[in-house]
Structures are given as C-alpha cells and as structure tokens.
Short mmCIF file of C-alpha atoms and ligand atoms in Angstrom, two decimals:
data_model
loop_
_atom_site.label_atom_id
_atom_site.label_comp_id
_atom_site.label_asym_id
_atom_site.label_seq_id
_atom_site.Cartn_x
_atom_site.Cartn_y
_atom_site.Cartn_z
CA MET K 16 120.81 -70.21 -96.88
CA GLU K 17 122.19 -73.24 -95.14
CA LEU K 18 124.53 -72.37 -92.29
CA ALA K 19 126.89 -74.90 -93.83
CA ASP K 20 127.56 -72.43 -96.64
CA ALA K 21 129.27 -70.09 -94.19
CA ARG K 22 131.34 -72.83 -92.58
CA ILE K 23 134.87 -71.92 -93.54
CA ARG K 24 137.56 -74.23 -92.17
CA ILE K 25 141.32 -73.89 -91.95
CA ASP K 26 143.80 -76.72 -92.31
CA TYR K 27 147.01 -75.40 -90.76
CA ALA K 28 149.02 -78.60 -90.20
CA ASN K 29 151.70 -77.35 -92.63
CA THR K 30 152.48 -74.33 -90.44
CA LEU K 31 153.13 -76.20 -87.22
CA GLY K 32 156.77 -76.97 -87.92
CA PHE K 33 157.41 -73.20 -88.10
CA ILE K 34 155.57 -72.02 -84.98
CA ASP K 35 156.47 -73.48 -81.60
CA THR K 36 153.96 -73.75 -78.78
CA SER K 37 155.04 -70.59 -77.01
CA ALA K 38 154.97 -68.53 -80.23
CA MET K 39 151.45 -69.82 -80.91
CA GLU K 40 150.36 -68.99 -77.36
CA SER K 41 151.73 -65.46 -77.63
CA ALA K 42 149.98 -64.97 -80.96
CA HIS K 43 146.78 -66.29 -79.40
CA GLN K 44 147.01 -63.76 -76.59
CA ARG K 45 147.67 -60.84 -78.94
CA ILE K 46 144.76 -61.78 -81.16
CA ILE K 47 142.36 -62.26 -78.24
CA ASN K 48 143.40 -58.80 -76.97
CA ALA K 49 142.75 -57.43 -80.45
CA GLN K 50 139.33 -59.10 -80.53
CA GLN K 51 138.45 -57.39 -77.24
CA LEU K 52 139.67 -54.05 -78.59
CA LEU K 53 137.46 -54.47 -81.64
CA ALA K 54 134.42 -55.55 -79.60
CA SER K 55 134.78 -52.65 -77.15
CA ARG K 56 135.36 -50.24 -80.05
CA SER K 57 138.27 -48.73 -78.16
CA GLY K 58 141.12 -49.32 -80.63
CA PRO K 59 142.57 -46.94 -83.22
CA GLY K 60 140.22 -46.03 -86.07
CA ALA K 61 137.10 -46.70 -83.97
CA ASP K 62 135.24 -44.13 -86.11
CA PHE K 63 135.46 -46.57 -89.02
CA LEU K 64 133.84 -49.63 -87.49
CA GLY K 65 130.57 -49.26 -89.37
CA TRP K 66 131.44 -52.39 -91.38
CA VAL K 67 131.11 -54.64 -88.31
CA ASP K 68 127.29 -54.55 -88.21
CA LEU K 69 126.66 -53.90 -91.89
CA PRO K 70 125.51 -57.41 -92.83
CA SER K 71 122.46 -57.43 -90.56
CA GLN K 72 121.78 -53.70 -91.04
CA ALA K 73 121.82 -54.03 -94.81
CA ARG K 74 119.58 -57.12 -94.65
CA THR K 75 116.74 -55.23 -92.93
CA ASP K 76 115.70 -53.37 -96.09
CA LEU K 77 117.08 -54.36 -99.44
CA SER K 78 114.16 -53.01 -101.43
CA PRO K 79 115.71 -49.72 -102.72
CA ILE K 80 118.71 -51.64 -104.02
CA LEU K 81 116.65 -54.45 -105.49
CA GLU K 82 114.32 -51.98 -107.20
CA ALA K 83 117.21 -50.03 -108.75
CA ALA K 84 118.90 -53.28 -109.77
CA ALA K 85 115.71 -54.49 -111.47
CA ARG K 86 115.48 -51.16 -113.31
CA ILE K 87 119.08 -51.46 -114.50
CA ARG K 88 118.40 -55.01 -115.70
CA ALA K 89 115.41 -53.76 -117.67
CA GLN K 90 117.22 -50.68 -119.03
CA ALA K 91 120.60 -52.08 -120.00
CA ASP K 92 122.54 -54.70 -121.89
CA VAL K 93 125.73 -53.25 -120.43
CA LEU K 94 126.34 -51.79 -116.98
CA ILE K 95 129.49 -49.68 -116.69
CA VAL K 96 130.71 -49.56 -113.08
CA VAL K 97 132.95 -46.52 -112.56
CA GLY K 98 135.13 -46.57 -109.44
CA ILE K 99 138.55 -47.40 -108.07
CA GLY K 100 140.00 -49.29 -105.08
CA GLY K 101 137.37 -49.98 -102.46
CA SER K 102 134.77 -48.40 -104.71
CA TYR K 103 134.95 -51.14 -107.32
CA LEU K 104 137.01 -54.15 -106.25
CA GLY K 105 134.42 -55.69 -103.93
CA ALA K 106 131.64 -55.62 -106.53
CA ARG K 107 133.94 -57.00 -109.20
CA ALA K 108 135.24 -59.73 -106.88
CA VAL K 109 131.75 -60.97 -106.06
CA ILE K 110 130.40 -60.67 -109.60
CA GLU K 111 133.33 -62.54 -111.13
CA ALA K 112 133.20 -65.20 -108.42
CA LEU K 113 129.51 -65.90 -108.88
CA ARG K 114 128.56 -65.19 -112.48
CA PRO K 115 129.16 -67.96 -114.97
CA PRO K 116 132.32 -66.92 -116.84
CA PHE K 117 130.65 -67.45 -120.21
CA ALA K 118 127.11 -66.58 -121.29
CA ALA K 119 125.88 -64.99 -118.07
CA GLU K 120 122.28 -63.76 -118.08
CA GLY K 121 121.47 -60.08 -117.68
CA PRO K 122 123.62 -57.04 -118.42
CA ALA K 123 127.30 -57.46 -119.02
CA VAL K 124 129.19 -55.63 -116.25
CA ILE K 125 132.30 -53.76 -117.33
CA TYR K 126 134.58 -51.44 -115.38
CA ALA K 127 135.99 -47.97 -115.89
CA GLY K 128 137.71 -45.33 -113.78
CA HIS K 129 140.09 -47.78 -112.09
CA HIS K 130 143.15 -46.42 -113.96
CA ILE K 131 144.05 -43.59 -116.32
CA ASP K 132 144.35 -45.23 -119.71
CA GLY K 133 142.54 -43.41 -122.49
CA ALA K 134 142.84 -46.23 -125.02
CA TYR K 135 141.00 -48.56 -122.62
CA LEU K 136 138.18 -46.07 -122.14
CA ARG K 137 137.90 -45.42 -125.88
CA SER K 138 137.74 -49.17 -126.55
CA LEU K 139 135.16 -49.64 -123.77
CA MET K 140 132.87 -47.00 -125.33
CA ASP K 141 133.37 -48.39 -128.84
CA SER K 142 132.56 -51.90 -127.60
CA CYS K 143 129.11 -50.74 -126.44
CA GLY K 144 128.01 -50.30 -130.06
CA ASP K 145 124.21 -50.22 -130.16
CA HIS K 146 123.81 -51.94 -126.80
CA ARG K 147 121.68 -50.24 -124.17
CA VAL K 148 123.91 -48.81 -121.41
CA CYS K 149 123.59 -47.80 -117.75
CA ILE K 150 126.30 -46.38 -115.51
CA ASN K 151 126.87 -46.85 -111.79
CA VAL K 152 129.44 -44.25 -110.74
CA ILE K 153 130.83 -44.88 -107.26
CA SER K 154 133.04 -42.58 -105.20
CA LYS K 155 132.81 -41.97 -101.48
CA SER K 156 134.78 -38.74 -101.61
CA GLY K 157 133.26 -37.85 -104.94
CA THR K 158 136.55 -36.29 -105.96
CA THR K 159 138.91 -39.19 -106.77
CA THR K 160 140.70 -38.32 -110.01
CA GLU K 161 140.52 -41.64 -111.88
CA PRO K 162 136.75 -42.25 -111.66
CA ALA K 163 135.96 -38.51 -111.90
CA LEU K 164 137.95 -38.25 -115.14
CA ALA K 165 136.37 -41.36 -116.65
CA PHE K 166 132.91 -40.23 -115.59
CA ARG K 167 133.40 -36.79 -117.15
CA VAL K 168 134.00 -38.52 -120.50
CA LEU K 169 131.27 -41.16 -120.05
CA ARG K 170 128.70 -38.62 -118.94
CA GLN K 171 129.23 -36.56 -122.08
CA TRP K 172 129.09 -39.74 -124.18
CA MET K 173 125.83 -40.84 -122.50
CA GLU K 174 124.27 -37.41 -123.03
CA GLN K 175 125.20 -37.52 -126.71
CA ARG K 176 123.74 -41.02 -127.01
CA TYR K 177 120.51 -40.54 -125.08
CA GLY K 178 119.98 -36.83 -124.45
CA ARG K 179 120.49 -35.33 -121.02
CA GLU K 180 117.27 -36.53 -119.35
CA GLU K 181 117.45 -40.14 -120.50
CA ALA K 182 121.19 -40.24 -119.69
CA ALA K 183 120.30 -39.12 -116.16
CA ARG K 184 117.68 -41.89 -115.87
CA ARG K 185 120.39 -44.36 -116.81
CA THR K 186 122.97 -43.07 -114.33
CA TYR K 187 123.15 -44.29 -110.74
CA ALA K 188 125.52 -42.58 -108.33
CA THR K 189 126.81 -44.03 -105.05
CA THR K 190 128.54 -41.37 -102.96
CA ASP K 191 128.57 -39.34 -99.75
CA ALA K 192 125.23 -38.03 -98.45
CA GLN K 193 126.29 -34.41 -98.81
CA ARG K 194 129.91 -33.80 -99.77
CA GLY K 195 131.88 -33.99 -102.97
CA ALA K 196 131.63 -33.07 -106.63
CA LEU K 197 129.78 -36.29 -107.51
CA ARG K 198 127.03 -35.49 -105.02
CA ARG K 199 126.66 -32.01 -106.59
CA VAL K 200 126.42 -33.40 -110.13
CA ALA K 201 124.03 -36.19 -109.05
CA ASP K 202 121.69 -33.73 -107.34
CA GLU K 203 121.78 -31.32 -110.28
CA GLU K 204 121.11 -34.03 -112.84
CA GLY K 205 118.59 -35.98 -110.76
CA TYR K 206 120.44 -39.31 -110.79
CA THR K 207 119.19 -42.14 -108.60
CA THR K 208 121.62 -42.03 -105.68
CA PHE K 209 122.80 -44.31 -102.91
CA VAL K 210 124.81 -43.29 -99.87
CA ILE K 211 128.07 -44.66 -98.49
CA PRO K 212 127.99 -44.37 -94.69
CA ASP K 213 130.62 -42.08 -93.13
CA ASP K 214 131.86 -44.77 -90.77
CA VAL K 215 132.72 -47.33 -93.48
CA GLY K 216 136.07 -47.08 -95.28
CA GLY K 217 136.35 -47.89 -98.99
CA ARG K 218 137.94 -51.32 -98.65
CA PHE K 219 135.27 -52.37 -96.13
CA SER K 220 132.36 -51.09 -98.24
CA VAL K 221 131.32 -54.13 -100.28
CA ILE K 222 128.29 -54.64 -97.98
CA THR K 223 126.99 -51.12 -98.71
CA PRO K 224 125.36 -49.98 -101.98
CA VAL K 225 128.94 -49.65 -103.30
CA GLY K 226 128.98 -53.41 -103.75
CA LEU K 227 125.36 -54.42 -103.36
CA LEU K 228 123.88 -52.41 -106.25
CA PRO K 229 126.17 -53.71 -109.03
CA ILE K 230 126.12 -57.20 -107.51
CA ALA K 231 122.31 -57.24 -107.52
CA ALA K 232 122.22 -55.74 -111.03
CA ALA K 233 124.39 -58.66 -112.13
CA GLY K 234 121.60 -60.97 -110.95
CA ILE K 235 123.30 -62.29 -107.82
CA ASP K 236 121.21 -63.07 -104.73
CA ILE K 237 122.35 -60.33 -102.34
CA GLY K 238 120.09 -61.69 -99.60
CA ALA K 239 122.03 -64.98 -99.58
CA PHE K 240 125.32 -63.04 -99.83
CA LEU K 241 124.39 -61.06 -96.71
CA ASP K 242 123.18 -64.17 -94.90
CA GLY K 243 126.64 -65.68 -95.37
CA ALA K 244 128.23 -62.54 -93.92
CA ILE K 245 125.74 -62.50 -91.02
CA ALA K 246 126.59 -66.12 -90.19
CA MET K 247 130.32 -65.31 -90.27
CA ARG K 248 129.73 -62.30 -88.00
CA GLY K 249 128.37 -64.76 -85.41
CA ILE K 250 131.24 -67.21 -85.90
CA ALA K 251 133.84 -64.40 -85.67
CA ALA K 252 132.60 -63.44 -82.20
CA GLY K 253 133.66 -66.84 -80.78
CA THR K 254 136.71 -67.05 -78.55
CA ASN K 255 137.90 -70.54 -79.45
CA PRO K 256 140.24 -70.73 -82.45
CA ASP K 257 139.17 -74.35 -83.04
CA SER K 258 135.67 -73.18 -83.93
CA ASN K 259 136.44 -69.62 -85.03
CA PRO K 260 138.56 -69.60 -88.21
CA VAL K 261 139.01 -65.83 -87.96
CA LEU K 262 141.00 -66.26 -84.76
CA ARG K 263 142.98 -69.16 -86.22
CA TYR K 264 143.91 -67.36 -89.43
CA ALA K 265 144.79 -64.17 -87.53
CA MET K 266 146.99 -66.13 -85.09
CA LEU K 267 148.84 -67.90 -87.90
CA ARG K 268 149.50 -64.65 -89.75
CA ASP K 269 150.65 -62.91 -86.58
CA ALA K 270 152.96 -65.77 -85.55
CA LEU K 271 154.46 -66.28 -89.01
CA TYR K 272 155.12 -62.56 -89.47
CA ARG K 273 157.07 -62.56 -86.21
CA GLN K 274 159.14 -65.52 -87.53
CA GLY K 275 160.29 -63.32 -90.44
CA LYS K 276 157.66 -64.49 -92.92
CA HIS K 277 156.90 -61.04 -94.26
CA ILE K 278 155.15 -62.00 -97.49
CA GLU K 279 151.85 -63.83 -97.70
CA VAL K 280 150.84 -65.42 -100.97
CA LEU K 281 147.11 -66.05 -101.30
CA ALA K 282 146.86 -68.94 -103.73
CA SER K 283 143.41 -69.81 -104.98
CA PHE K 284 142.71 -72.90 -107.06
CA HIS K 285 139.68 -71.39 -108.79
CA PRO K 286 139.98 -68.84 -111.60
CA GLU K 287 136.68 -67.22 -110.64
CA LEU K 288 138.28 -66.14 -107.34
CA THR K 289 141.07 -64.15 -109.00
CA VAL K 290 139.43 -60.80 -108.28
CA VAL K 291 138.60 -61.91 -104.72
CA SER K 292 142.40 -62.14 -104.37
CA GLU K 293 142.75 -58.61 -105.78
CA TRP K 294 140.18 -57.36 -103.27
CA TRP K 295 142.05 -59.25 -100.50
CA LYS K 296 145.33 -57.59 -101.54
CA GLN K 297 143.81 -54.14 -101.13
CA LEU K 298 142.15 -55.05 -97.84
CA PHE K 299 145.31 -56.42 -96.25
CA GLY K 300 147.87 -54.14 -97.93
CA GLU K 301 146.07 -50.90 -97.08
CA SER K 302 145.12 -52.02 -93.59
CA GLU K 303 148.47 -53.40 -92.40
CA GLY K 304 151.16 -51.72 -94.48
CA LYS K 305 152.05 -48.68 -92.43
CA ASP K 306 154.52 -47.38 -89.84
CA GLY K 307 157.23 -49.53 -91.46
CA LYS K 308 155.29 -52.71 -90.66
CA GLY K 309 152.96 -55.22 -92.26
CA ILE K 310 152.81 -58.41 -94.29
CA PHE K 311 153.13 -57.81 -98.04
CA PRO K 312 150.08 -59.43 -99.66
CA ALA K 313 150.71 -61.19 -102.97
CA ALA K 314 148.34 -63.45 -104.86
CA VAL K 315 148.39 -66.20 -107.45
CA THR K 316 145.74 -68.32 -109.16
CA ASN K 317 146.58 -71.98 -109.45
CA THR K 318 147.27 -74.16 -111.14
CA THR K 319 147.86 -71.46 -113.79
CA ASP K 320 150.52 -69.67 -111.74
CA LEU K 321 152.27 -72.86 -110.66
CA HIS K 322 153.67 -72.67 -114.18
CA SER K 323 155.10 -69.20 -113.53
CA MET K 324 155.30 -67.98 -109.93
CA GLY K 325 155.47 -71.59 -108.71
CA GLN K 326 159.23 -71.51 -109.31
CA TYR K 327 159.76 -68.57 -106.95
CA ILE K 328 157.45 -69.92 -104.28
CA GLN K 329 159.17 -73.31 -104.34
CA ASP K 330 162.71 -72.06 -104.51
CA GLY K 331 163.19 -68.29 -104.14
CA GLU K 332 163.70 -66.12 -101.03
CA ARG K 333 162.38 -67.90 -97.94
CA ARG K 334 160.38 -65.02 -96.45
CA LEU K 335 157.04 -66.32 -97.68
CA PHE K 336 154.11 -68.11 -96.26
CA GLU K 337 151.20 -69.28 -98.32
CA THR K 338 147.46 -69.35 -97.79
CA PHE K 339 145.58 -71.62 -100.17
CA LEU K 340 141.96 -70.95 -100.99
CA PHE K 341 140.05 -74.04 -102.03
CA ALA K 342 136.37 -74.81 -102.55
CA GLU K 343 135.51 -78.32 -101.41
CA ARG K 344 132.41 -78.75 -103.59
CA SER K 345 132.34 -77.83 -107.19
CA ALA K 346 129.01 -77.57 -108.97
CA ASP K 347 128.86 -78.68 -112.62
CA ASP K 348 132.01 -80.74 -112.40
CA ILE K 349 133.30 -82.62 -115.44
CA VAL K 350 134.29 -86.27 -115.25
CA VAL K 351 137.37 -87.25 -117.26
CA PRO K 352 136.26 -89.52 -120.12
CA GLU K 353 137.87 -92.85 -121.05
CA VAL K 354 139.57 -92.78 -124.48
CA ALA K 355 140.07 -95.96 -126.51
CA GLY K 356 143.76 -96.67 -127.01
CA ASP K 357 144.76 -94.08 -124.33
CA THR K 358 146.76 -92.13 -126.94
CA ASP K 359 147.21 -89.12 -124.64
CA GLY K 360 148.12 -91.32 -121.63
CA LEU K 361 145.37 -89.87 -119.41
CA ASN K 362 143.21 -92.95 -118.92
CA TYR K 363 144.60 -93.30 -115.40
CA LEU K 364 142.33 -90.30 -114.63
CA ALA K 365 139.25 -91.67 -116.40
CA GLY K 366 136.24 -91.52 -114.08
CA SER K 367 137.77 -88.86 -111.82
CA GLY K 368 136.14 -85.45 -111.59
CA PHE K 369 138.16 -82.32 -112.36
CA ALA K 370 137.48 -81.31 -108.72
CA GLU K 371 139.34 -84.40 -107.53
CA VAL K 372 142.26 -83.70 -109.87
CA ASN K 373 142.33 -80.10 -108.61
CA ALA K 374 142.28 -81.30 -104.96
CA ASN K 375 145.31 -83.46 -105.66
CA ALA K 376 147.04 -80.52 -107.31
CA LEU K 377 146.45 -78.62 -104.06
CA ARG K 378 147.75 -81.49 -101.91
CA GLY K 379 150.82 -81.93 -104.09
CA THR K 380 151.54 -78.20 -104.09
CA ALA K 381 151.12 -77.83 -100.33
CA LEU K 382 153.57 -80.67 -99.66
CA ALA K 383 156.09 -79.47 -102.26
CA HIS K 384 156.06 -75.92 -100.91
CA LEU K 385 156.36 -77.22 -97.35
CA ASP K 386 159.44 -79.20 -98.43
CA GLY K 387 160.72 -75.97 -99.99
CA GLY K 388 160.45 -74.19 -96.61
CA VAL K 389 157.15 -72.38 -97.17
CA PRO K 390 154.67 -72.79 -94.31
CA ASN K 391 151.17 -73.03 -95.68
CA ALA K 392 147.59 -73.18 -94.50
CA THR K 393 144.43 -73.87 -96.49
CA ILE K 394 141.17 -71.97 -96.22
CA LEU K 395 138.49 -74.48 -97.17
CA LEU K 396 135.28 -73.03 -98.57
CA PRO K 397 132.22 -75.29 -98.58
CA GLY K 398 131.52 -74.22 -102.18
CA ILE K 399 131.43 -71.09 -104.30
CA ASN K 400 127.99 -69.53 -103.91
CA ALA K 401 126.51 -66.23 -102.74
CA ALA K 402 126.46 -67.26 -99.06
CA SER K 403 129.98 -68.70 -98.96
CA ILE K 404 131.42 -65.64 -100.71
CA GLY K 405 129.58 -63.33 -98.28
CA ALA K 406 131.04 -65.36 -95.42
CA LEU K 407 134.52 -65.31 -96.96
CA LEU K 408 134.65 -61.54 -97.43
CA TYR K 409 133.46 -60.91 -93.88
CA PHE K 410 135.97 -63.50 -92.64
CA PHE K 411 138.80 -61.54 -94.29
CA GLU K 412 137.54 -58.18 -93.00
CA SER K 413 137.37 -59.51 -89.44
CA THR K 414 140.82 -61.08 -89.71
CA VAL K 415 142.54 -57.95 -90.95
CA ALA K 416 141.04 -55.87 -88.15
CA LEU K 417 142.50 -58.27 -85.55
CA CYS K 418 145.87 -58.57 -87.29
CA GLY K 419 146.17 -54.79 -87.62
CA TYR K 420 145.51 -54.27 -83.94
CA ALA K 421 147.93 -57.06 -82.98
CA LEU K 422 150.55 -55.38 -85.15
CA GLY K 423 149.98 -52.06 -83.38
CA VAL K 424 148.69 -50.11 -86.40
CA ASN K 425 145.39 -48.45 -87.23
CA PRO K 426 143.86 -50.92 -89.71
CA PHE K 427 141.24 -48.42 -90.89
CA ASP K 428 143.25 -45.53 -92.32
CA GLN K 429 145.41 -45.21 -95.44
CA PRO K 430 147.58 -42.07 -95.09
CA GLY K 431 150.18 -43.47 -97.50
CA VAL K 432 147.95 -43.32 -100.57
CA GLU K 433 148.03 -39.51 -100.59
CA ALA K 434 151.71 -39.15 -101.57
CA TYR K 435 151.36 -40.02 -105.24
CA LYS K 436 148.24 -37.90 -105.55
CA SER K 437 149.86 -34.68 -104.36
CA ASN K 438 152.81 -35.21 -106.74
CA MET K 439 150.49 -35.99 -109.65
CA PHE K 440 148.34 -32.91 -108.96
CA ALA K 441 151.46 -30.72 -108.74
CA LEU K 442 152.86 -32.09 -112.00
CA LEU K 443 149.50 -31.61 -113.74
CA GLY K 444 149.38 -27.99 -112.56
CA LYS K 445 146.31 -28.30 -110.34
CA PRO K 446 145.75 -24.90 -108.70
CA GLY K 447 147.02 -24.74 -105.11
CA ASN K 448 150.01 -27.03 -105.76
CA GLU K 449 152.44 -24.46 -107.17
CA ALA K 450 155.15 -24.80 -104.50
CA ARG K 451 155.26 -28.58 -104.75
CA ARG K 452 155.32 -28.31 -108.54
CA SER K 453 158.46 -26.12 -108.43
CA GLU K 454 160.17 -28.58 -106.05
CA LEU K 455 159.35 -31.57 -108.26
CA LEU K 456 160.40 -29.87 -111.48
CA ALA K 457 163.70 -28.88 -109.86
CA GLN K 458 164.19 -32.49 -108.70
CA ILE K 459 163.44 -33.83 -112.18
CA SER K 460 165.86 -31.48 -113.92
CA ARG K 461 168.54 -32.19 -111.30
CA ASP K 462 168.21 -36.00 -111.43
CA GLY K 463 167.37 -36.22 -115.14
CA ASN K 464 164.40 -38.45 -114.46
CA ALA K 465 163.35 -39.49 -117.96
CA VAL K 466 159.96 -40.90 -116.97
CA ALA K 467 158.95 -37.95 -114.85
CA GLY K 468 160.49 -35.50 -117.39
O1 PA5 E 16 140.04 -48.06 -99.41
C1 PA5 E 16 140.00 -46.92 -99.80
O2 PA5 E 16 139.67 -46.01 -99.06
C2 PA5 E 16 140.33 -46.57 -101.23
O3 PA5 E 16 140.61 -47.67 -102.00
C3 PA5 E 16 139.16 -45.84 -101.88
O4 PA5 E 16 138.05 -46.69 -101.87
C4 PA5 E 16 139.50 -45.42 -103.29
O5 PA5 E 16 140.60 -44.58 -103.27
C5 PA5 E 16 138.31 -44.70 -103.92
O6 PA5 E 16 137.92 -43.61 -103.17
P1 PA5 E 16 136.57 -42.90 -103.44
O7 PA5 E 16 135.49 -43.86 -103.16
O8 PA5 E 16 136.55 -41.73 -102.49
O9 PA5 E 16 136.57 -42.45 -104.87
#
C-alpha cells in the first residue's frame, strides 16, 4: 500500500462563517481532552476499546481467514451473509464499495437476517436456484432474533439441499468464544468458526472476522484494507488538527452541534459508498444518541439525492450541517464524447471526464448549500480502494470515540436498542415476559392502537 492511500483530507472553509475563533478553540480543547481520555483508556466504556489496536493485531496472522475465504470461493457461487447491525453493515459497506457493481468475480454476496420479512427470505432462497451456496452466520451474542430466525430457516434449507454433513461444511459461524445459542449449534454441527473478541462492540467490529471473512471471500485484499486502517491509526494519534483529520472532523462536529446544528447529513458523491453511509449512520447514531443528546446522522448519495432530498437541504429547517464524501481520483473514468451537430447540447462537456463533472457538481452543491445556510465540510478520499476504505472506516471510528467523549456520553454502549426487543418478545409471548405482555395488551386495548392490535 502507498501511504498516500490513507491520506484523507478535510476542506472545511465552508464551516468557518458559522464557528467563531473562540468556539473553535473550545471545541479544540474538548476534543484534545477526549483524545487523552481515549489514549489513557480512562473514559466511559473502556472495556470496549479493543477496536483501537485491531488493525495491527489482525494483520499479524490473516491465514485462518484467508484459508476459509479461499474455501468459500471454491465451494460457492453464492455466499449468504446472515447478520444485523454491526454484524453485517461493515462487511456490506466494504464489499459494495470495492467490488465492481456489475459482473464481479467470485461468489455473489447476498444478505439475510437484517430484518424480519419472510417474502424477502423466500425470494432469496428461490434466487439461489442450482447455484452452489455457503453461509456465513454472524452474531456476537448468538441470540439476536433477526439473524437467528433467518438462520433457523436457512439451516434447514441447506440441510435439505446438501444433507447435514455437507451443509455443515458450507456453514461458517462468527460468534462469541463460548456463549450463545449460535456457539452451541456451531459446536454441535462442527461448523468452521471465528471469534468476535469480547472487548469489541458490534459497530466497531468490521476489522474482526465479522467483516474480514466475508470481505476476503468477496475477493477483496484484506491486507491492503488493514494497512489503510493501520496508517490511519498512526495519523489519528497526532495532536495537530492541520495534519490529523480525525481531530479536525471531531472539532467541527462538536462546534457545530453546540451552535444548534443537530443533524449531520453525510453526502457522498459515489454510489458505491451508499452502504458506507449506512454503516456510518449506525456508528454515529448508536454511539452518540443517548442521554437526550447527540447529532442525528442522516445520509444521502449525490447527485441522485440532489433531485429529492436536495430541496430540504437547500431550503428546509436550518438545523443541518453537511459532510461531503468525495474521492479525488476515479479509476476507469469515462470521457464525454463529442457528438456531431450537438443535438443534446452537451458538447460543452466534450473531452471532460465524468470525474471532473462530478467534482463540479460537488463544488456547485457546496456553495449552494452554504448560501442556503448549511455549513459544510468535505472529506476528500485519495481514491476508492482497499487501503483508502480501511483508512476511512478507522477515521470514522476514531472520530466518533472523541465526539462521544466530548459530548459526555459513553460512545461504546447502546442501552436504547433493548426497548423494542422487550416489547416484541412480550407481544410474541416469549416465556418470561408475561407481565410486560399484560401491560402492553392493556395499553393496546385502551388506546386502540391498530398497528399494534
Ligand atoms: O452495534 C451493535 O452492538 C449492534 O448493532 C449489534 O451488532 C447487532 O444488534 C447484532 O448483534 P449480534 O452480533 O449480537 O447479533
């Protein structure tokens, strides 16, 4: 990898009119304090800092993952990745960013267990036809309802297709070393297993086998991906925001939030980064949104969404700030051809690359949104490749840790996600939830809640 691939820059000129010098200095101080808290491992959630050193730790021995990935590539035309939240978004983000969108080599990677829609699962199984299939089921707890339910169905389907022993050879489980129902099933059936370390939370787990196995099975160079993250780990330790984009981005977010900009829109100009934005939403939403605080993370993909959400961003409520994500180099660019007679009126672009047109769309958008009262900064990626994506994901992880600490929350827990689960279990009649079930049924009949009823 060239170090240049990890060199992420931030252009923040379009925020300066919204943050005066003293607000920027205060933000700087809070973020430096947060950086010290993280480095000394003395902040809240210190038991979940395993992610910090994962890039270099994972790099020391990739062979078990590479061997399993090679086996999957030999065994399968289709790899079904079963998981939800942190147990699938990272892999999907990287695979969709780096695989050619059409005609990729190696197994198709498809996803299950990230919602509860039976028609989707039925269609997914039907679509496999006679193709050879492998499954990578991923759950740290091993008990999450959505992937567990999907896997129950898929496991039966695989056993009918291949017989129990061959189905087991085609099933790879990534879960806790000891606990959980998935660990029990995996041990009983003899699946190949990988472990999610205890000190790494789901949304920070892309650099564990959770992400690395499906990413490698998709044919992506996980060594280069990790090298990008390792380089960013070094950059993130710096104390000068002019050379450390993590500090700069964290300062801008902190300062803008305190100016009442409570919504951040991540706006990428590359369709292959759409799931990176989804992963980013989980990372920032789950890490910051607690104790009545936190920036609401929203995302758009441009220029597609300039024709829909662009209206709101330009002209709606002024509580937004925007972070553009733009890759400076685009491989395989297309040059606009000259057309005789210029019937479509586009000859003024003849000879320009699409990348140049896209860059001007970014410039035009940034200035228009600034005029509309939306401060905006641009994260500039040196290109979209394994190393730059590794660097980008680690950049976001480091930023959210600092912003969470500066906000005064624990960025590594997610107590709020339990509320829907306990209601759902009670309504489904899961044993042990009888009292809550009675309360909810009484509430439904009292309020006449048609959906819940
Ligand atoms: O960030 C998180 O902790 C969550 O998104 C989890 O990853 C998600 O709920 C899946 O959990 P599990 O891996 O235990 O099935």
